[in-house]
Short mmCIF file of C-alpha atoms and ligand atoms in Angstrom, two decimals:
data_model
loop_
_atom_site.label_atom_id
_atom_site.label_comp_id
_atom_site.label_asym_id
_atom_site.label_seq_id
_atom_site.Cartn_x
_atom_site.Cartn_y
_atom_site.Cartn_z
CA MET A 189 124.14 81.95 100.77
CA PRO A 190 127.17 83.61 100.45
CA THR A 191 130.31 81.57 100.55
CA ASP A 192 132.55 84.54 102.55
CA LEU A 193 129.97 84.83 105.46
CA TRP A 194 132.23 85.55 107.80
CA THR A 195 133.15 88.77 106.09
CA LEU A 196 129.07 89.96 105.96
CA GLN A 197 128.72 93.05 107.93
CA THR A 198 124.66 93.45 108.00
CA THR A 199 122.16 95.85 109.58
CA TRP A 200 118.33 93.77 110.61
CA ASN A 201 116.15 96.06 111.82
CA TYR A 202 112.24 94.68 113.07
CA PRO A 203 109.35 96.02 113.17
CA THR A 204 107.39 98.26 116.17
CA THR A 205 104.95 97.67 118.63
CA VAL A 206 102.01 95.87 116.82
CA LEU A 207 98.80 95.81 118.28
CA PHE A 208 96.98 93.01 116.75
CA GLY A 209 92.90 91.93 117.05
CA ALA A 210 89.50 92.78 115.99
CA GLY A 211 88.60 96.22 117.44
CA SER A 212 92.25 96.87 118.76
CA ALA A 213 91.85 100.35 116.92
CA ARG A 214 90.00 101.50 120.31
CA LYS A 215 93.40 100.93 122.00
CA LEU A 216 94.33 104.02 119.75
CA PRO A 217 94.20 106.77 122.54
CA ARG A 218 96.81 104.53 124.69
CA ALA A 219 99.31 104.07 121.56
CA CYS A 220 99.01 108.02 120.74
CA ALA A 221 99.07 109.43 124.80
CA SER A 222 102.41 106.29 125.07
CA ALA A 223 104.26 108.17 121.47
CA GLY A 224 103.57 111.42 123.25
CA MET A 225 100.79 112.84 121.41
CA ARG A 226 98.06 115.14 122.39
CA ARG A 227 97.01 116.80 119.27
CA PRO A 228 97.36 114.16 116.61
CA LEU A 229 96.80 114.95 112.87
CA VAL A 230 94.68 112.24 111.51
CA VAL A 231 95.65 111.71 107.65
CA THR A 232 94.17 109.72 105.54
CA ASP A 233 93.37 108.75 102.08
CA ALA A 234 90.81 111.12 99.82
CA GLY A 235 87.82 108.27 99.47
CA LEU A 236 88.01 107.34 103.38
CA ALA A 237 88.36 111.17 104.53
CA ARG A 238 84.22 111.05 104.63
CA SER A 239 83.85 107.81 105.64
CA GLU A 240 82.20 106.50 109.05
CA LEU A 241 85.17 104.45 109.13
CA ILE A 242 87.16 107.56 110.20
CA ALA A 243 84.50 109.66 112.39
CA GLY A 244 84.65 106.13 114.68
CA VAL A 245 88.77 106.67 114.25
CA LEU A 246 88.50 110.87 115.28
CA ALA A 247 85.56 109.58 118.16
CA ILE A 248 87.73 107.36 119.81
CA LEU A 249 90.31 109.67 119.63
CA ARG A 250 87.94 112.81 121.16
CA GLU A 251 86.87 109.57 124.14
CA GLY A 252 90.29 108.95 124.70
CA GLU A 253 90.50 113.13 125.57
CA LEU A 254 92.73 113.74 122.46
CA GLU A 255 92.17 116.45 120.65
CA PRO A 256 92.55 115.21 117.21
CA GLY A 257 92.44 117.24 113.69
CA LEU A 258 91.96 115.71 109.18
CA PHE A 259 94.07 115.49 106.51
CA GLY A 260 92.48 113.75 104.08
CA ASP A 261 93.14 115.15 100.75
CA VAL A 262 95.55 112.51 99.60
CA LYS A 263 95.39 110.72 96.33
CA SER A 264 95.83 107.16 95.62
CA ASN A 265 99.49 107.73 94.63
CA PRO A 266 100.22 110.74 97.04
CA VAL A 267 102.19 113.34 95.20
CA ALA A 268 104.40 116.19 97.10
CA ALA A 269 101.64 118.37 97.44
CA ASN A 270 98.94 116.46 99.56
CA VAL A 271 102.58 116.45 101.93
CA GLU A 272 102.80 120.22 101.59
CA ALA A 273 99.22 120.81 102.00
CA GLY A 274 99.44 118.32 105.52
CA LEU A 275 102.01 119.92 106.60
CA ALA A 276 100.53 123.57 106.68
CA VAL A 277 97.57 121.59 107.93
CA LEU A 278 99.83 120.32 110.64
CA ARG A 279 101.15 123.22 111.94
CA GLU A 280 98.93 125.49 111.62
CA GLY A 281 96.19 123.18 114.12
CA ARG A 282 99.94 123.08 116.21
CA HIS A 283 99.51 119.18 115.67
CA ASP A 284 102.11 117.10 118.04
CA GLY A 285 102.19 113.97 116.21
CA VAL A 286 100.09 112.08 113.00
CA VAL A 287 97.77 109.32 112.86
CA ALA A 288 97.86 107.74 109.98
CA VAL A 289 94.91 105.95 109.07
CA GLY A 290 94.48 103.97 105.56
CA GLY A 291 96.18 102.34 102.40
CA GLY A 292 99.32 102.60 101.47
CA SER A 293 98.77 106.32 100.07
CA GLY A 294 97.01 107.11 103.30
CA LEU A 295 99.83 105.71 105.82
CA ASP A 296 102.92 107.16 103.53
CA ALA A 297 101.71 110.69 102.72
CA GLY A 298 101.08 110.20 106.97
CA LYS A 299 104.50 109.19 107.57
CA VAL A 300 105.80 111.20 104.96
CA ILE A 301 104.34 114.21 106.74
CA ALA A 302 105.10 113.57 110.27
CA PHE A 303 108.27 113.78 109.12
CA MET A 304 108.70 116.73 106.92
CA ALA A 305 107.17 118.65 110.31
CA GLY A 306 110.50 119.83 111.78
CA GLN A 307 112.70 119.50 108.83
CA THR A 308 113.98 122.59 106.37
CA ARG A 309 115.41 121.17 103.79
CA PRO A 310 112.78 120.12 100.71
CA MET A 311 111.45 116.66 100.62
CA TRP A 312 113.18 115.78 97.76
CA ASP A 313 116.67 115.88 99.92
CA PHE A 314 115.68 112.56 101.57
CA GLU A 315 115.12 109.92 98.92
CA ASP A 316 115.91 106.91 99.53
CA VAL A 317 119.70 106.98 98.17
CA GLY A 318 122.98 106.43 100.22
CA ASP A 319 123.37 108.00 103.41
CA TRP A 320 121.29 111.03 102.50
CA TRP A 321 118.18 110.13 105.36
CA LYS A 322 121.56 111.46 107.64
CA ARG A 323 120.20 115.11 105.95
CA ALA A 324 117.36 114.97 108.23
CA ASP A 325 116.92 116.82 112.29
CA PRO A 326 116.20 114.12 113.66
CA ALA A 327 114.21 116.19 116.11
CA GLY A 328 111.91 117.59 113.61
CA ILE A 329 110.47 114.13 112.89
CA LEU A 330 107.29 113.90 114.92
CA PRO A 331 105.91 110.03 116.10
CA ILE A 332 103.12 108.56 113.79
CA VAL A 333 101.22 105.48 115.25
CA ALA A 334 99.96 103.45 111.72
CA VAL A 335 96.13 101.82 111.24
CA PRO A 336 96.06 100.07 108.17
CA THR A 337 92.38 99.70 106.49
CA THR A 338 93.82 97.62 103.57
CA ALA A 339 96.34 94.95 103.52
CA GLY A 340 99.15 94.56 101.06
CA THR A 341 101.73 97.57 101.89
CA GLY A 342 102.73 96.79 105.06
CA SER A 343 103.97 100.47 104.82
CA GLU A 344 102.80 100.52 108.85
CA VAL A 345 105.84 98.64 109.96
CA GLY A 346 108.02 100.60 107.38
CA ARG A 347 110.25 103.26 107.49
CA ALA A 348 109.84 105.08 104.03
CA GLY A 349 107.03 106.72 102.46
CA VAL A 350 106.38 106.37 98.10
CA ILE A 351 105.93 109.94 97.07
CA THR A 352 104.88 109.97 93.45
CA ASP A 353 107.42 113.31 91.19
CA GLU A 354 104.70 114.47 89.47
CA ALA A 355 107.69 116.64 87.13
CA THR A 356 109.50 112.92 85.88
CA HIS A 357 105.84 110.66 86.96
CA THR A 358 108.81 108.76 89.30
CA LYS A 359 107.59 107.36 92.44
CA LYS A 360 110.27 108.73 95.05
CA ILE A 361 111.00 106.03 98.46
CA ILE A 362 111.88 108.89 101.24
CA PHE A 363 113.17 106.83 103.61
CA HIS A 364 114.00 107.42 107.63
CA PRO A 365 114.82 104.90 110.64
CA LEU A 366 112.72 107.60 112.13
CA MET A 367 109.61 107.02 110.12
CA MET A 368 109.00 104.01 111.82
CA PRO A 369 105.30 103.89 113.46
CA ARG A 370 105.91 103.78 117.49
CA THR A 371 102.85 101.85 118.05
CA ALA A 372 101.19 100.09 114.17
CA ILE A 373 97.56 98.61 115.27
CA LEU A 374 96.19 96.12 113.01
CA ASP A 375 92.68 95.67 113.11
CA PRO A 376 90.51 93.31 111.24
CA GLU A 377 87.63 95.05 111.48
CA LEU A 378 88.90 98.15 110.07
CA THR A 379 89.43 96.36 106.69
CA VAL A 380 86.50 94.31 105.76
CA GLY A 381 84.27 96.96 103.84
CA LEU A 382 87.41 96.31 101.19
CA PRO A 383 85.75 95.26 97.89
CA PRO A 384 87.02 92.58 96.75
CA ARG A 385 88.60 93.60 94.03
CA LEU A 386 91.10 95.73 96.15
CA THR A 387 91.05 93.35 98.37
CA ALA A 388 92.84 90.76 95.70
CA ALA A 389 95.45 93.39 94.77
CA THR A 390 96.62 94.49 97.96
CA GLY A 391 96.67 90.69 99.00
CA MET A 392 99.41 90.64 96.06
CA ASP A 393 101.77 93.27 97.41
CA ALA A 394 101.95 91.24 100.62
CA LEU A 395 102.59 87.97 98.63
CA ALA A 396 104.98 89.85 96.13
CA HIS A 397 106.73 91.36 98.90
CA CYS A 398 107.16 88.17 100.97
CA LEU A 399 107.84 86.14 97.33
CA GLU A 400 110.51 88.92 96.64
CA ALA A 401 112.16 89.38 100.01
CA TYR A 402 112.30 85.58 99.98
CA LEU A 403 113.69 85.04 96.24
CA ALA A 404 116.29 87.78 97.13
CA PRO A 405 119.97 86.70 97.00
CA SER A 406 121.43 88.93 99.97
CA PHE A 407 121.91 86.87 103.67
CA HIS A 408 118.68 87.42 105.98
CA PRO A 409 117.67 84.28 106.87
CA MET A 410 115.21 86.56 110.00
CA ALA A 411 113.59 88.23 107.86
CA GLU A 412 113.62 84.77 104.82
CA GLY A 413 111.42 83.09 108.24
CA ILE A 414 109.28 85.43 107.84
CA ALA A 415 108.32 85.85 104.40
CA VAL A 416 107.87 82.18 104.07
CA GLU A 417 105.53 82.21 106.62
CA GLY A 418 103.75 84.43 105.33
CA MET A 419 103.48 83.71 102.13
CA ARG A 420 101.42 80.39 103.62
CA LEU A 421 99.31 82.87 105.37
CA VAL A 422 98.49 84.58 102.20
CA LYS A 423 97.64 81.18 100.58
CA GLU A 424 95.20 80.27 103.48
CA ALA A 425 93.30 83.57 103.70
CA LEU A 426 93.91 85.59 100.57
CA PRO A 427 90.78 83.38 98.45
CA THR A 428 88.73 83.47 101.08
CA ALA A 429 89.09 87.49 102.65
CA VAL A 430 88.19 88.41 98.26
CA ARG A 431 85.20 86.10 98.56
CA THR A 432 84.02 86.69 102.21
CA GLY A 433 84.76 90.19 102.73
CA SER A 434 83.68 90.28 106.53
CA ASP A 435 85.27 86.82 107.48
CA LEU A 436 87.57 88.48 110.44
CA ALA A 437 90.39 85.62 110.98
CA ALA A 438 90.93 85.81 106.78
CA ARG A 439 91.35 89.96 106.92
CA GLY A 440 93.05 89.21 110.31
CA ARG A 441 96.30 87.04 109.07
CA MET A 442 96.01 89.40 105.82
CA LEU A 443 97.18 92.05 108.19
CA VAL A 444 99.47 89.94 109.16
CA ALA A 445 101.11 88.44 106.17
CA SER A 446 100.78 92.34 105.15
CA ALA A 447 102.70 93.58 107.99
CA MET A 448 104.98 90.30 107.87
CA GLY A 449 105.54 91.43 103.88
CA ALA A 450 107.18 94.56 104.41
CA THR A 451 109.32 93.75 107.63
CA ALA A 452 111.15 91.05 104.91
CA PHE A 453 111.56 93.34 102.46
CA GLN A 454 114.39 95.31 103.97
CA LYS A 455 116.04 91.61 102.55
CA GLY A 456 115.71 92.94 99.11
CA LEU A 457 112.66 93.03 96.58
CA GLY A 458 113.11 92.98 92.94
CA ALA A 459 111.70 93.13 89.25
CA ILE A 460 107.96 91.99 90.31
CA HIS A 461 108.29 95.88 91.76
CA SER A 462 111.34 97.37 89.51
CA LEU A 463 108.22 96.71 86.94
CA SER A 464 105.67 97.84 89.01
CA HIS A 465 106.38 100.80 89.92
CA PRO A 466 107.44 103.07 86.08
CA VAL A 467 104.17 101.23 84.88
CA GLY A 468 101.96 102.64 88.12
CA ALA A 469 103.52 105.86 87.79
CA VAL A 470 103.13 106.46 84.00
CA TYR A 471 99.48 104.67 83.74
CA ASP A 472 98.68 105.28 86.87
CA THR A 473 97.89 101.40 87.69
CA HIS A 474 97.08 100.32 91.23
CA HIS A 475 100.27 98.94 93.06
CA GLY A 476 99.32 95.16 94.27
CA LEU A 477 97.43 94.62 90.72
CA THR A 478 100.40 95.20 88.58
CA ASN A 479 102.89 93.12 90.39
CA ALA A 480 100.18 90.29 90.66
CA VAL A 481 100.09 90.88 86.68
CA VAL A 482 103.64 91.27 86.01
CA MET A 483 104.39 88.02 88.69
CA PRO A 484 104.67 84.70 86.71
CA TYR A 485 105.85 86.25 83.62
CA VAL A 486 109.57 87.54 86.24
CA LEU A 487 109.18 84.23 87.90
CA GLN A 488 110.29 82.83 84.88
CA PHE A 489 112.19 85.08 84.28
CA ASN A 490 114.36 84.37 87.75
CA ARG A 491 114.57 80.87 86.92
CA PRO A 492 117.62 79.43 86.64
CA ALA A 493 118.61 81.85 90.02
CA ILE A 494 115.96 80.95 92.30
CA GLU A 495 114.96 76.86 90.91
CA GLU A 496 116.03 75.10 94.54
CA LYS A 497 114.43 77.94 96.66
CA MET A 498 111.10 77.37 94.68
CA VAL A 499 111.68 73.89 95.04
CA ARG A 500 111.78 74.83 99.04
CA LEU A 501 108.99 77.15 99.06
CA ALA A 502 106.75 74.51 97.22
CA ARG A 503 107.44 71.93 100.54
CA TYR A 504 106.23 74.73 103.09
CA LEU A 505 103.40 75.87 101.11
CA ALA A 506 102.46 71.96 100.79
CA LEU A 507 101.85 72.54 97.17
CA PRO A 508 100.74 68.88 95.69
CA GLU A 509 104.58 68.67 93.93
CA ALA A 510 107.66 70.24 94.70
CA SER A 511 109.23 72.30 92.63
CA PHE A 512 108.84 75.36 90.64
CA ASP A 513 106.45 75.10 88.50
CA ALA A 514 104.26 73.56 91.74
CA VAL A 515 105.01 77.46 92.80
CA LEU A 516 104.18 79.51 89.45
CA ASN A 517 100.99 77.06 89.48
CA TRP A 518 99.90 77.98 91.79
CA VAL A 519 100.70 82.11 91.85
CA LEU A 520 98.67 81.44 88.48
CA ALA A 521 96.03 79.80 89.61
CA LEU A 522 95.66 81.74 92.78
CA ARG A 523 95.27 84.77 90.64
CA GLU A 524 92.77 83.01 88.29
CA GLU A 525 90.55 82.44 91.56
CA ILE A 526 90.59 86.27 92.82
CA GLY A 527 90.28 87.45 89.64
CA ILE A 528 93.67 89.10 88.63
CA PRO A 529 93.76 89.63 84.72
CA HIS A 530 96.59 87.72 83.17
CA THR A 531 98.14 90.56 80.97
CA LEU A 532 99.73 94.22 81.51
CA ALA A 533 98.20 94.95 78.34
CA ASP A 534 94.52 94.06 80.24
CA ILE A 535 95.05 96.20 82.89
CA GLY A 536 96.03 99.29 80.37
CA MET A 537 99.30 99.36 79.32
CA PRO A 538 100.24 99.22 75.19
CA ALA A 539 102.98 98.67 73.92
CA ASP A 540 104.55 101.53 72.71
CA ARG A 541 106.34 102.28 74.99
CA ILE A 542 108.44 99.52 76.44
CA ALA A 543 111.45 101.17 75.83
CA GLU A 544 110.47 103.94 77.89
CA ILE A 545 109.11 101.81 80.60
CA ALA A 546 112.27 98.95 80.38
CA LYS A 547 115.33 102.28 81.31
CA MET A 548 112.81 103.85 83.87
CA ALA A 549 112.65 100.12 85.31
CA ALA A 550 116.40 99.40 85.01
CA ARG A 551 117.41 102.45 87.13
CA ASP A 552 114.48 101.70 90.13
CA PRO A 553 115.85 101.27 93.41
CA THR A 554 114.64 97.06 93.62
CA ALA A 555 116.52 96.39 90.17
CA PRO A 556 119.90 95.89 91.36
CA GLU A 557 118.30 93.10 94.64
CA ASN A 558 116.94 91.03 91.84
CA PRO A 559 118.62 87.61 91.69
CA ILE A 560 119.18 87.34 87.86
CA PRO A 561 121.23 91.21 87.03
CA LEU A 562 118.54 93.49 85.03
CA ASP A 563 119.25 95.06 82.28
CA VAL A 564 117.11 96.98 79.79
CA PRO A 565 117.14 94.84 77.14
CA ALA A 566 115.82 92.14 79.72
CA LEU A 567 113.37 93.95 81.22
CA GLU A 568 112.10 95.20 77.19
CA THR A 569 111.58 91.41 76.47
CA LEU A 570 110.05 91.16 79.82
CA LEU A 571 107.48 93.84 79.25
CA GLU A 572 106.91 92.29 76.27
CA LYS A 573 106.05 89.14 76.97
CA ALA A 574 103.69 90.47 79.80
CA VAL A 575 102.08 93.17 78.23
CA ALA A 576 101.14 90.00 75.27
CA GLY A 577 101.01 86.93 78.19
CA THR A 578 103.42 84.88 77.39
CA ILE A 579 105.17 83.23 80.19
CA ALA A 580 107.67 80.65 78.72
FE1 LIG B 841 104.80 96.70 97.04
#
């Protein structure tokens, strides 16, 4: 806690209307109508576009007397061209809002498409830098309803979308407060089809959000409370969700943990994400999987600054011992149980571009939020350990 608390000025943001429960996707028409939509554009990942799930969403919207369109040309790790193509479909169909359905890619692309609908400046002008978001015309932002089909990103309760800049191989955050969906629908039935590997990887993203938010040094006790309960839900539910995908109680808990992680990380993230962003941008590795791989190395690196908080966390998670090592060992055991590889080499990152990746990580917007200041040499050492599998 900062010692000069009486001088602190800060802003805390809380999410939006959340409809939770198995079958709650049937409430979509009501959510769209209350956001003022009649002709929503459903935006989703390429992998889902022709699925029964999306056919079901479109049917629900039509039954609710709405006139939906569909845009499904969104890559995993969406790029600017996906946003452009979606905007063309949105304008062509005179759509008045976006229903973003999917994993992080579909949700982020849908949110950015709704945001860009009425903007005159290019998208990169709205990167999350300083107060660039004030450049946007708020009247040009269409309403959004978000329906996650994975439990990890929490983008359904976030005010930003991550788009990859292909020219520079960097992931850029497009931010505006009005990109917060009017309603988020957390329906565990929509996540039961997620295969075990993706359930594990996305679930570890939720854990990374809660863990980094909790450990970030800024003062935000409300976010901290949400983060620790999010981690408890992951501990309780992730192994079951991976093992028994049809378990709606585990799926539901993971969806809530995911939304909680994204609510909490306004407090800050840290080196897990600073490393994962460039590794993902250069090697196209899965975001949650990359976070899961680097997590124990980053905890060990941050140890001198987080020891006391890890003891508190161990108590809350009811681990066998109240210590840093108990949390580290839980993370290692969880990774093993759900089939997460141990090293960056195992997920396709060789050691030959460590210097370059470390420079990118140092520039990542999450780097200054890490409990221990990050510089390029420290990040190089961290990457070397994560490639080789050395935790100590
Ligand atoms: Fe993340």
